[in-house]
Amino acid sequence: MRRFAQLFRDLDRTTRTSEKTAHLVRYFGEAAPADAAWALYLLTGRKLKRLIKTRALREWAAETAGVPLWLLERSYEAVGDLGETLAWILPPPESAVDQSLAAVIEQRIQPLAEASPAQQARIVREAWRVFGEYERLVFHKLIAGEFRVGVAQTLVVRALAEAVGVPAPTMAHRLAGDWQPTAEMYERLVAGDAAADDPARPYPFFLAYALEEPCRTLGEPHEWQAEWKWDGIRGQALRRGETTALWSRGEELVTERFPELQPVLDALPSGTVLDGEILAWRDDRPLPFAALQKRIGRKTVTPRILKEAPTAFQSYDVLEYEGIDQRERPLVERRALLEQIVAQVAQPRLRLSPIVPFGSWDELEQQYARARAEQVEGLMLKQRDAPYGVGRRRGPWWKWKAEPYSIDAVLLYAQSGHGKRAGLYTDYTFGVWDMRRLVPVAKAYSGLTDEEIREVDAFIRAHTLDKFGPVREVEPRLVFELHFEGIQVSSRHKAGIAVRFPRMHRWRRDKPPAEADSLETLVSLAGLHREQLHPRISRQAMLFDLGGDLDDGPTGTAADSLDQEAEAPRS
Amino acid sequence: MPLVETTERGLYCRAGDFYVDPWSPVDRALITHSHSDHLRWGSKRYLTAAPNVPVLRARVGPVDVEGLPYGESQTVGGVQVSFHPAGHVLGSAQVRIERGGEVCVVSGDYKTQPDPTCASFEAVRCHHFITEATFALPIYRWPRTADVMQDFDTWWQANAAEGRTSVVCAYALGKAQRVLAELAAEHGPILVHGALQRILPLYEAAGVRLPTTAHASALSVRAAGGKALVIAPPSVLGSAWLRKFGPVSTALCSGWMRVRGTRRRRGVDRGFILSDHADWPGLCESVAATGAEEVWVTHGYTEPFARYLSEERRLNAVPIETRFTGETADEAATEAEDATDVVPAEVAAGEVP
Ligand SMILES: [Zn+2]
Ligand SMILES: [Zn+2]
């Protein structure tokens, strides 16, 4: 555990990729297989379940440290990270014991799940007695189910590949999908016994970078294939023998969440893997992402949901055919094969992502301008002779996102940030005018420079109207231009609508709040009619005025959470 | 009537008619140490601990200052005053004030960890203790200096091996010299910023042993081929001065580096937990060691510390107002960097206005 805690510390305190890689390579070079397997599991973003209520943890820590609970809370406010606060507040260990990472997880952490509160307290106190500072920090994050490290998954895979001498793409493939962190698994991974490969294992997804230059800088138009950028869940549909699987890009097995796609999987010829997008699709057209989102959080799929938001698999690419990896073949050949497979399978829920025709870059620009009308997020550009790569790489694929929506909104509420932004007010709720009131419509916390954040923070402290727990209501005086990707009707929000991926584009110091946009503008941007929202507005507004549903102000939309960067853990 | 009271100009002793660390010019000022939030220019007469006299002069110019050796007392007005080591920086002292058996001690800034560049803190028994609270939260618990400096050594060595200059930011008065004095080994030349260079002779004169250093310039840094250790005040972070040096790795030495978020916010590659203030155990033990029942808390986390002392230690503790909040995480760069923020330039240069 000490070695892993040291790795955590090393990774945490450098921003240089080369240093991170070196630390990882060294770790994997030294670690015992069982430890390496667990480290890999945690570093690639797989989480342990939350096993302990943080409330209980705070109480035990306060008691052990001999400080009153309020002082611990006050310290937490200063640190902004609970696991860290507790680690620093506890007295030094009595007798240092260095147990392996696997032993700590399997003998100290996992048993917490079945333990009574009294037993849990005993286990945690015993750990505190023998762990040093950083071991405690890691331990707290593990038992609270919020262990995170600022290192990209692809970097971990590359470092592991380097440490054990396996090509990186092979390693990425072996690591894709579901696996249990055991010594045996790690040894298989390192030895590379292909026969032991899991039949349900997907391929790592190839991802595109955003196009920032004009499209004509890409060279000859005929070398490129264009498709719409669909707004759904990227996925892989797979069948090998009797095994069928539907994987999402988070490498989660989602087969059971989409029973209507099972016939598609069953109809695939054995040894086929398709790349595509799971879309909510009805009456021959895609539904807004919100329809699909309703299904993401649910374990059970009701007939009603199936009727309201049925899905289709919009296929982009073929990665394996007749059991043979197709990824090295050029896109033109893969596309021809894909068209053949889709025709042969002949399932209504297996669709082919249409090619967007263009003969010149001018024509493509005209197509791009239609993206919003087509209810897609923009265009995808793929080089015709390129293979299917691994991870995110510049060059062969580009995503050309439709222009974001833009409004000017007024800062209404603020909440302090966590981690790097602890102690500063960085999470803001913005409102637009509705008649003579400002109604909250979006929550955003990215897009400002550190300098601006400090300035806004000072403004907030000096112009607080009211406090609700950690939330401050602010004098409505600052105007910001917000960008976002979509607008949806939402009964959960006071304004009756919710925006997707909102962020601050710039601070409009030049604009007085009276000149901020109105709800009317937002509604018309969305191509909606006011009547579609009206009843909700009045009902929600009433709730709000009664002090009821504060939630829809400061805590924002469910879509927000999809946009969170892997920053410091939120405690 | 209490021996000291809080006023517009800071702590005042009516019976002796003097101020301790006044915020604006007064007739008679007793000074705990020469950081800019304790020492202001413009008072008529200064009284301070003898080892602080040269430091004080270097910072506020040729003023009327008298030095009193540690532990020796003098009558000022109707009270006895003496200075006792605070272990904070060279010349720093706690001020002890006594009248008819009643004792009040003003701590100034202090630390309990050993520091080779100044006399060690001595707890002084008193009835009334005025303590600082810069790091008065239980998360602030300093690691052993030797461990921190070991880490520091590894960092410098790794940078030198990669040809990356190591730039460490530390206060010009106190911290920088402590870093120099505590270095475990040298992996290249040690180059110092001008703000520090002006202060180093004071340490030499006080008999503090420090390694040999030279002036940090684009030329001297580049000539060292990435092996140099550059010591500079925190204000250089992000400045043009730093950009002349080629590839660098930056570090900050401060108690604030205890919190990972602070280090990230300051945008440095490495944070070394090295403070010239007492940590939580240091503060609690020191307050207890004075035996004081009346405790005033100033500088930093005054409110939680006063509450803790009242509720958990059953002391009569209150936070007191200060015009300076002391060192805070984001202002860590601004305290006491050099004399110029305290004194008009012509005074610093030696001319009396
Ligand atoms: Zn000081
Ligand atoms: Zn101070």
mmCIF file of C-alpha atoms in Angstrom, chain A residues 247-434:
data_model
loop_
_atom_site.group_PDB
_atom_site.id
_atom_site.type_symbol
_atom_site.label_atom_id
_atom_site.label_comp_id
_atom_site.label_asym_id
_atom_site.label_seq_id
_atom_site.Cartn_x
_atom_site.Cartn_y
_atom_site.Cartn_z
ATOM 1 C CA TRP A 247 -20.813 -2.184 -24.950
ATOM 2 C CA SER A 248 -20.976 1.539 -24.275
ATOM 3 C CA ARG A 249 -17.995 3.827 -24.634
ATOM 4 C CA GLY A 250 -17.519 3.886 -20.887
ATOM 5 C CA GLU A 251 -16.798 0.176 -21.466
ATOM 6 C CA GLU A 252 -19.865 -0.796 -19.626
ATOM 7 C CA LEU A 253 -21.842 -3.811 -20.677
ATOM 8 C CA VAL A 254 -25.276 -2.362 -21.490
ATOM 9 C CA THR A 255 -26.830 -5.327 -23.323
ATOM 10 C CA GLU A 256 -29.685 -5.656 -20.842
ATOM 11 C CA ARG A 257 -30.528 -1.973 -20.854
ATOM 12 C CA PHE A 258 -31.547 -2.192 -24.518
ATOM 13 C CA PRO A 259 -33.551 -5.388 -24.968
ATOM 14 C CA GLU A 260 -34.965 -4.145 -28.277
ATOM 15 C CA LEU A 261 -31.442 -4.369 -29.715
ATOM 16 C CA GLN A 262 -30.999 -8.032 -28.752
ATOM 17 C CA PRO A 263 -32.481 -9.216 -32.099
ATOM 18 C CA VAL A 264 -29.848 -7.141 -33.876
ATOM 19 C CA LEU A 265 -27.073 -8.813 -31.898
ATOM 20 C CA ASP A 266 -28.561 -12.252 -32.474
ATOM 21 C CA ALA A 267 -28.750 -11.640 -36.189
ATOM 22 C CA LEU A 268 -25.087 -10.662 -36.563
ATOM 23 C CA PRO A 269 -22.937 -13.359 -38.165
ATOM 24 C CA SER A 270 -20.644 -14.971 -35.582
ATOM 25 C CA GLY A 271 -17.324 -13.182 -35.224
ATOM 26 C CA THR A 272 -18.671 -9.699 -35.940
ATOM 27 C CA VAL A 273 -18.026 -6.482 -34.049
ATOM 28 C CA LEU A 274 -19.648 -3.222 -35.174
ATOM 29 C CA ASP A 275 -18.918 0.302 -33.976
ATOM 30 C CA GLY A 276 -21.825 2.721 -33.874
ATOM 31 C CA GLU A 277 -24.154 4.877 -31.853
ATOM 32 C CA ILE A 278 -27.126 3.865 -29.721
ATOM 33 C CA LEU A 279 -29.822 6.408 -30.542
ATOM 34 C CA ALA A 280 -33.364 6.926 -29.348
ATOM 35 C CA TRP A 281 -35.159 6.551 -32.657
ATOM 36 C CA ARG A 282 -38.848 6.754 -33.452
ATOM 37 C CA ASP A 283 -40.900 7.418 -36.565
ATOM 38 C CA ASP A 284 -37.781 7.312 -38.689
ATOM 39 C CA ARG A 285 -35.999 10.098 -36.890
ATOM 40 C CA PRO A 286 -33.737 10.546 -33.859
ATOM 41 C CA LEU A 287 -35.232 11.783 -30.599
ATOM 42 C CA PRO A 288 -33.383 14.360 -28.491
ATOM 43 C CA PHE A 289 -30.666 13.039 -26.231
ATOM 44 C CA ALA A 290 -32.913 13.620 -23.224
ATOM 45 C CA ALA A 291 -35.107 10.710 -24.339
ATOM 46 C CA LEU A 292 -32.123 8.385 -24.259
ATOM 47 C CA GLN A 293 -30.905 9.834 -21.020
ATOM 48 C CA LYS A 294 -34.059 8.678 -19.275
ATOM 49 C CA ARG A 295 -32.996 5.141 -20.050
ATOM 50 C CA ILE A 296 -29.410 5.436 -18.913
ATOM 51 C CA GLY A 297 -30.080 5.565 -15.218
ATOM 52 C CA ARG A 298 -32.649 2.785 -15.202
ATOM 53 C CA LYS A 299 -32.042 -0.857 -14.499
ATOM 54 C CA THR A 300 -35.478 -2.049 -15.562
ATOM 55 C CA VAL A 301 -36.913 -1.221 -18.927
ATOM 56 C CA THR A 302 -40.678 -0.788 -18.790
ATOM 57 C CA PRO A 303 -42.951 -1.340 -21.792
ATOM 58 C CA ARG A 304 -43.864 2.324 -21.596
ATOM 59 C CA ILE A 305 -40.256 3.451 -21.927
ATOM 60 C CA LEU A 306 -39.775 1.032 -24.815
ATOM 61 C CA LYS A 307 -42.710 2.610 -26.535
ATOM 62 C CA GLU A 308 -41.735 6.211 -25.811
ATOM 63 C CA ALA A 309 -38.030 5.984 -26.485
ATOM 64 C CA PRO A 310 -37.114 2.897 -28.476
ATOM 65 C CA THR A 311 -33.506 2.724 -29.656
ATOM 66 C CA ALA A 312 -31.670 1.781 -32.800
ATOM 67 C CA PHE A 313 -28.019 0.964 -33.433
ATOM 68 C CA GLN A 314 -26.662 3.394 -35.995
ATOM 69 C CA SER A 315 -23.560 1.611 -37.289
ATOM 70 C CA TYR A 316 -20.398 3.448 -38.322
ATOM 71 C CA ASP A 317 -17.760 0.830 -38.788
ATOM 72 C CA VAL A 318 -16.851 -2.847 -38.705
ATOM 73 C CA LEU A 319 -14.001 -3.876 -36.442
ATOM 74 C CA GLU A 320 -14.155 -7.643 -36.706
ATOM 75 C CA TYR A 321 -15.652 -9.915 -39.331
ATOM 76 C CA GLU A 322 -15.573 -13.717 -39.493
ATOM 77 C CA GLY A 323 -13.510 -13.567 -36.328
ATOM 78 C CA ILE A 324 -10.793 -11.513 -37.999
ATOM 79 C CA ASP A 325 -9.670 -8.074 -36.836
ATOM 80 C CA GLN A 326 -10.532 -5.628 -39.642
ATOM 81 C CA ARG A 327 -9.077 -2.500 -38.076
ATOM 82 C CA GLU A 328 -5.939 -2.300 -40.198
ATOM 83 C CA ARG A 329 -7.938 -2.205 -43.445
ATOM 84 C CA PRO A 330 -8.656 1.227 -44.933
ATOM 85 C CA LEU A 331 -11.976 2.856 -44.180
ATOM 86 C CA VAL A 332 -13.297 2.495 -47.762
ATOM 87 C CA GLU A 333 -12.978 -1.275 -47.521
ATOM 88 C CA ARG A 334 -14.470 -1.430 -44.043
ATOM 89 C CA ARG A 335 -17.361 0.769 -45.145
ATOM 90 C CA ALA A 336 -18.139 -1.517 -48.103
ATOM 91 C CA LEU A 337 -18.065 -4.512 -45.781
ATOM 92 C CA LEU A 338 -20.290 -2.709 -43.269
ATOM 93 C CA GLU A 339 -22.899 -1.942 -45.936
ATOM 94 C CA GLN A 340 -22.872 -5.577 -46.936
ATOM 95 C CA ILE A 341 -23.332 -6.771 -43.318
ATOM 96 C CA VAL A 342 -26.160 -4.338 -42.565
ATOM 97 C CA ALA A 343 -27.988 -5.408 -45.731
ATOM 98 C CA GLN A 344 -27.472 -9.077 -44.931
ATOM 99 C CA VAL A 345 -28.632 -8.782 -41.313
ATOM 100 C CA ALA A 346 -31.728 -6.857 -42.419
ATOM 101 C CA GLN A 347 -32.936 -5.788 -38.985
ATOM 102 C CA PRO A 348 -35.002 -2.579 -38.734
ATOM 103 C CA ARG A 349 -33.094 -1.567 -35.591
ATOM 104 C CA LEU A 350 -29.710 -1.937 -37.232
ATOM 105 C CA ARG A 351 -29.167 1.208 -39.252
ATOM 106 C CA LEU A 352 -26.332 2.439 -41.398
ATOM 107 C CA SER A 353 -24.973 5.896 -40.641
ATOM 108 C CA PRO A 354 -25.581 7.675 -43.950
ATOM 109 C CA ILE A 355 -22.693 9.251 -45.797
ATOM 110 C CA VAL A 356 -23.114 12.992 -46.199
ATOM 111 C CA PRO A 357 -22.317 13.716 -49.847
ATOM 112 C CA PHE A 358 -20.064 16.590 -50.893
ATOM 113 C CA GLY A 359 -17.872 17.325 -53.887
ATOM 114 C CA SER A 360 -16.016 20.342 -52.576
ATOM 115 C CA TRP A 361 -15.267 21.968 -49.242
ATOM 116 C CA ASP A 362 -17.826 24.670 -50.064
ATOM 117 C CA GLU A 363 -20.485 22.016 -50.418
ATOM 118 C CA LEU A 364 -19.451 20.467 -47.131
ATOM 119 C CA GLU A 365 -19.762 23.842 -45.420
ATOM 120 C CA GLN A 366 -23.327 24.064 -46.697
ATOM 121 C CA GLN A 367 -24.053 20.617 -45.271
ATOM 122 C CA TYR A 368 -22.498 21.657 -41.960
ATOM 123 C CA ALA A 369 -24.835 24.650 -41.781
ATOM 124 C CA ARG A 370 -27.771 22.198 -41.851
ATOM 125 C CA ALA A 371 -26.569 20.237 -38.825
ATOM 126 C CA ARG A 372 -28.866 21.841 -36.249
ATOM 127 C CA ALA A 373 -31.869 21.375 -38.530
ATOM 128 C CA GLU A 374 -30.973 17.684 -38.895
ATOM 129 C CA GLN A 375 -30.906 17.364 -35.087
ATOM 130 C CA VAL A 376 -27.320 16.212 -35.086
ATOM 131 C CA GLU A 377 -24.302 17.614 -33.284
ATOM 132 C CA GLY A 378 -22.275 18.386 -36.385
ATOM 133 C CA LEU A 379 -20.165 16.415 -38.823
ATOM 134 C CA MET A 380 -17.612 13.632 -38.570
ATOM 135 C CA LEU A 381 -14.784 13.626 -41.092
ATOM 136 C CA LYS A 382 -12.888 10.378 -41.646
ATOM 137 C CA GLN A 383 -9.945 9.747 -43.921
ATOM 138 C CA ARG A 384 -10.884 7.128 -46.496
ATOM 139 C CA ASP A 385 -7.606 5.249 -46.523
ATOM 140 C CA ALA A 386 -6.990 5.318 -42.750
ATOM 141 C CA PRO A 387 -7.117 2.288 -40.459
ATOM 142 C CA TYR A 388 -9.268 2.236 -37.298
ATOM 143 C CA GLY A 389 -6.982 3.484 -34.530
ATOM 144 C CA VAL A 390 -6.832 3.208 -30.760
ATOM 145 C CA GLY A 391 -7.828 5.981 -28.370
ATOM 146 C CA ARG A 392 -7.802 9.617 -29.352
ATOM 147 C CA ARG A 393 -5.379 10.543 -32.107
ATOM 148 C CA ARG A 394 -4.979 13.556 -34.333
ATOM 149 C CA GLY A 395 -5.189 13.120 -38.066
ATOM 150 C CA PRO A 396 -7.460 10.413 -39.452
ATOM 151 C CA TRP A 397 -10.733 11.442 -37.769
ATOM 152 C CA TRP A 398 -12.126 14.849 -36.925
ATOM 153 C CA LYS A 399 -15.339 15.965 -35.326
ATOM 154 C CA TRP A 400 -16.688 19.241 -36.605
ATOM 155 C CA LYS A 401 -19.137 20.363 -34.011
ATOM 156 C CA ALA A 402 -22.064 22.602 -34.875
ATOM 157 C CA GLU A 403 -21.774 26.143 -33.535
ATOM 158 C CA PRO A 404 -22.839 26.236 -29.899
ATOM 159 C CA TYR A 405 -25.908 28.108 -28.822
ATOM 160 C CA SER A 406 -25.132 31.356 -27.080
ATOM 161 C CA ILE A 407 -27.021 33.554 -24.610
ATOM 162 C CA ASP A 408 -26.200 36.319 -22.164
ATOM 163 C CA ALA A 409 -27.289 35.404 -18.647
ATOM 164 C CA VAL A 410 -27.049 36.877 -15.165
ATOM 165 C CA LEU A 411 -25.196 35.325 -12.238
ATOM 166 C CA LEU A 412 -27.734 34.420 -9.535
ATOM 167 C CA TYR A 413 -26.218 31.829 -7.203
ATOM 168 C CA ALA A 414 -22.745 30.601 -6.407
ATOM 169 C CA GLN A 415 -21.321 27.602 -4.680
ATOM 170 C CA SER A 416 -17.710 26.925 -3.789
ATOM 171 C CA GLY A 417 -15.649 24.521 -5.833
ATOM 172 C CA HIS A 418 -13.695 21.494 -4.778
ATOM 173 C CA GLY A 419 -10.181 20.238 -5.181
ATOM 174 C CA LYS A 420 -8.088 22.727 -7.030
ATOM 175 C CA ARG A 421 -10.764 25.359 -6.622
ATOM 176 C CA ALA A 422 -11.480 24.731 -2.968
ATOM 177 C CA GLY A 423 -12.304 27.849 -1.020
ATOM 178 C CA LEU A 424 -13.310 29.820 -4.106
ATOM 179 C CA TYR A 425 -16.810 30.384 -5.413
ATOM 180 C CA THR A 426 -16.562 28.761 -8.825
ATOM 181 C CA ASP A 427 -19.854 26.960 -9.501
ATOM 182 C CA TYR A 428 -22.436 29.391 -10.745
ATOM 183 C CA THR A 429 -26.122 29.370 -11.561
ATOM 184 C CA PHE A 430 -27.307 31.768 -14.238
ATOM 185 C CA GLY A 431 -30.691 33.205 -15.015
ATOM 186 C CA VAL A 432 -32.482 34.930 -17.867
ATOM 187 C CA TRP A 433 -35.417 37.302 -17.807
ATOM 188 C CA ASP A 434 -38.949 36.000 -17.659
#
